[in-house]
């Protein structure tokens, strides 16, 4: 039995999906990530008017452009999974942010540990509207 935390649904508030992992330079959804994506599917089924943006982020390693491309493909991959599980594609927008919204000091040229870089590799969703 899964437990889903109830959260106050607010427009433009960002919610981090924990435990969405990808192999290096890959956008394939791993089985361990399906658990978290299933939680989002459940939230969207319970709230059938929600429209969301699903955004993926990378760390600063790799070129800025390749990170934008990689993060966009990761968002699109996650959305394909969500659609496959019964959510209409009109309710979700994919957005890859690359390394444009880092959560810590680990920008280009700064030496950081793997754990510090991992903080920046994340998938988030935010409510951008409601369908009629």
Short mmCIF file of C-alpha atoms in Angstrom, two decimals:
data_model
loop_
_atom_site.label_atom_id
_atom_site.label_comp_id
_atom_site.label_asym_id
_atom_site.label_seq_id
_atom_site.Cartn_x
_atom_site.Cartn_y
_atom_site.Cartn_z
CA UNK A 1 0.00 0.00 0.00
CA UNK A 2 1.40 3.36 -1.01
CA UNK A 3 1.10 6.48 1.07
CA UNK A 4 0.77 9.76 -0.76
CA UNK A 5 1.26 12.91 1.23
CA UNK A 6 -1.54 15.37 0.78
CA UNK A 7 -0.28 18.76 -0.24
CA UNK A 8 -1.96 22.07 -0.70
CA UNK A 9 -2.27 22.51 -4.45
CA UNK A 10 -0.97 25.96 -5.33
CA UNK A 11 -0.50 27.50 -8.74
CA UNK A 12 3.15 27.77 -9.81
CA UNK A 13 4.44 26.07 -6.67
CA UNK A 14 7.17 23.54 -7.47
CA UNK A 15 7.09 20.04 -6.00
CA UNK A 16 10.20 17.87 -6.24
CA UNK A 17 9.67 14.26 -7.22
CA UNK A 18 12.15 12.36 -5.08
CA UNK A 19 14.03 9.34 -6.36
CA UNK A 20 13.72 9.99 -10.09
CA UNK A 21 17.06 8.71 -11.31
CA UNK A 22 18.59 8.22 -14.72
CA UNK A 23 21.79 6.57 -15.84
CA UNK A 24 24.52 8.98 -16.93
CA UNK A 25 23.68 10.58 -20.29
CA UNK A 26 20.43 8.60 -20.44
CA UNK A 27 16.78 9.53 -20.34
CA UNK A 28 15.37 6.00 -19.94
CA UNK A 29 13.00 5.69 -16.99
CA UNK A 30 14.46 3.24 -14.48
CA UNK A 31 12.19 0.85 -12.56
CA UNK A 32 13.07 2.62 -9.30
CA UNK A 33 11.78 5.90 -10.79
CA UNK A 34 8.43 4.39 -11.74
CA UNK A 35 7.39 4.35 -8.06
CA UNK A 36 7.59 8.15 -7.84
CA UNK A 37 6.02 8.71 -11.25
CA UNK A 38 3.14 6.46 -10.20
CA UNK A 39 2.54 8.81 -7.27
CA UNK A 40 2.21 11.73 -9.69
CA UNK A 41 -0.14 9.69 -11.90
CA UNK A 42 -2.28 9.01 -8.82
CA UNK A 43 -2.35 12.71 -7.88
CA UNK A 44 -3.38 13.63 -11.43
CA UNK A 45 -6.11 10.97 -11.52
CA UNK A 46 -7.45 12.21 -8.18
CA UNK A 47 -7.36 15.81 -9.48
CA UNK A 48 -8.56 15.46 -13.08
CA UNK A 49 -8.44 19.17 -13.88
CA UNK A 50 -4.76 19.71 -12.96
CA UNK A 51 -2.43 20.84 -15.71
CA UNK A 52 1.26 20.57 -14.87
CA UNK A 53 4.71 21.30 -16.15
CA UNK A 54 7.18 18.48 -15.55
CA UNK A 55 10.69 19.92 -15.41
CA UNK A 56 13.98 18.07 -15.36
CA UNK A 57 17.33 19.47 -14.27
CA UNK A 58 20.93 18.37 -14.66
CA UNK A 59 24.11 19.10 -12.78
CA UNK A 60 26.73 21.39 -14.33
CA UNK A 61 28.93 18.65 -15.74
CA UNK A 62 28.80 18.47 -19.53
CA UNK A 63 28.19 21.35 -21.88
CA UNK A 64 25.35 23.77 -21.25
CA UNK A 65 23.66 22.82 -24.54
CA UNK A 66 23.97 19.06 -24.07
CA UNK A 67 22.51 19.43 -20.56
CA UNK A 68 19.52 21.35 -21.95
CA UNK A 69 18.94 18.61 -24.53
CA UNK A 70 19.40 15.81 -21.97
CA UNK A 71 17.02 17.39 -19.47
CA UNK A 72 14.37 17.95 -22.16
CA UNK A 73 14.59 14.29 -23.20
CA UNK A 74 14.31 13.24 -19.56
CA UNK A 75 11.15 15.33 -19.12
CA UNK A 76 9.68 13.93 -22.31
CA UNK A 77 10.50 10.39 -21.21
CA UNK A 78 8.79 10.91 -17.85
CA UNK A 79 5.74 12.41 -19.56
CA UNK A 80 5.55 9.48 -21.99
CA UNK A 81 5.42 7.18 -18.96
CA UNK A 82 2.66 9.26 -17.35
CA UNK A 83 0.60 9.31 -20.57
CA UNK A 84 1.05 5.54 -20.93
CA UNK A 85 -0.52 5.27 -17.47
CA UNK A 86 -3.73 7.07 -18.40
CA UNK A 87 -3.10 10.81 -18.16
CA UNK A 88 -4.00 12.98 -21.17
CA UNK A 89 -1.04 14.62 -22.90
CA UNK A 90 -2.98 17.91 -22.93
CA UNK A 91 -2.51 18.07 -19.16
CA UNK A 92 1.31 17.94 -19.13
CA UNK A 93 4.11 20.08 -20.57
CA UNK A 94 7.71 18.87 -20.67
CA UNK A 95 10.44 21.36 -19.84
CA UNK A 96 14.16 20.70 -19.70
CA UNK A 97 16.08 23.28 -17.70
CA UNK A 98 19.55 21.77 -18.01
CA UNK A 99 21.83 23.42 -15.50
CA UNK A 100 20.03 26.79 -15.47
CA UNK A 101 18.47 26.39 -12.00
CA UNK A 102 21.18 24.92 -9.79
CA UNK A 103 20.33 24.54 -6.09
CA UNK A 104 23.87 24.98 -4.82
CA UNK A 105 27.30 26.42 -5.68
CA UNK A 106 28.20 23.66 -8.17
CA UNK A 107 28.27 25.71 -11.36
CA UNK A 108 30.74 25.42 -14.24
CA UNK A 109 34.35 25.52 -13.04
CA UNK A 110 33.55 24.75 -9.38
CA UNK A 111 34.83 21.47 -7.95
CA UNK A 112 32.06 19.57 -6.18
CA UNK A 113 31.52 16.07 -4.83
CA UNK A 114 29.19 13.60 -6.52
CA UNK A 115 26.70 14.13 -3.70
CA UNK A 116 26.73 17.89 -4.26
CA UNK A 117 26.14 17.41 -7.99
CA UNK A 118 23.33 14.92 -7.31
CA UNK A 119 21.32 17.66 -5.55
CA UNK A 120 20.99 19.47 -8.86
CA UNK A 121 19.82 16.41 -10.83
CA UNK A 122 16.12 16.41 -10.13
CA UNK A 123 12.66 16.23 -11.64
CA UNK A 124 9.95 18.59 -10.45
CA UNK A 125 6.39 19.38 -11.28
CA UNK A 126 4.39 22.54 -10.87
CA UNK A 127 0.74 23.26 -11.37
CA UNK A 128 0.38 25.67 -14.26
CA UNK A 129 -3.38 25.68 -14.62
CA UNK A 130 -6.56 23.71 -14.76
CA UNK A 131 -8.30 22.14 -17.74
CA UNK A 132 -12.00 22.78 -18.22
#
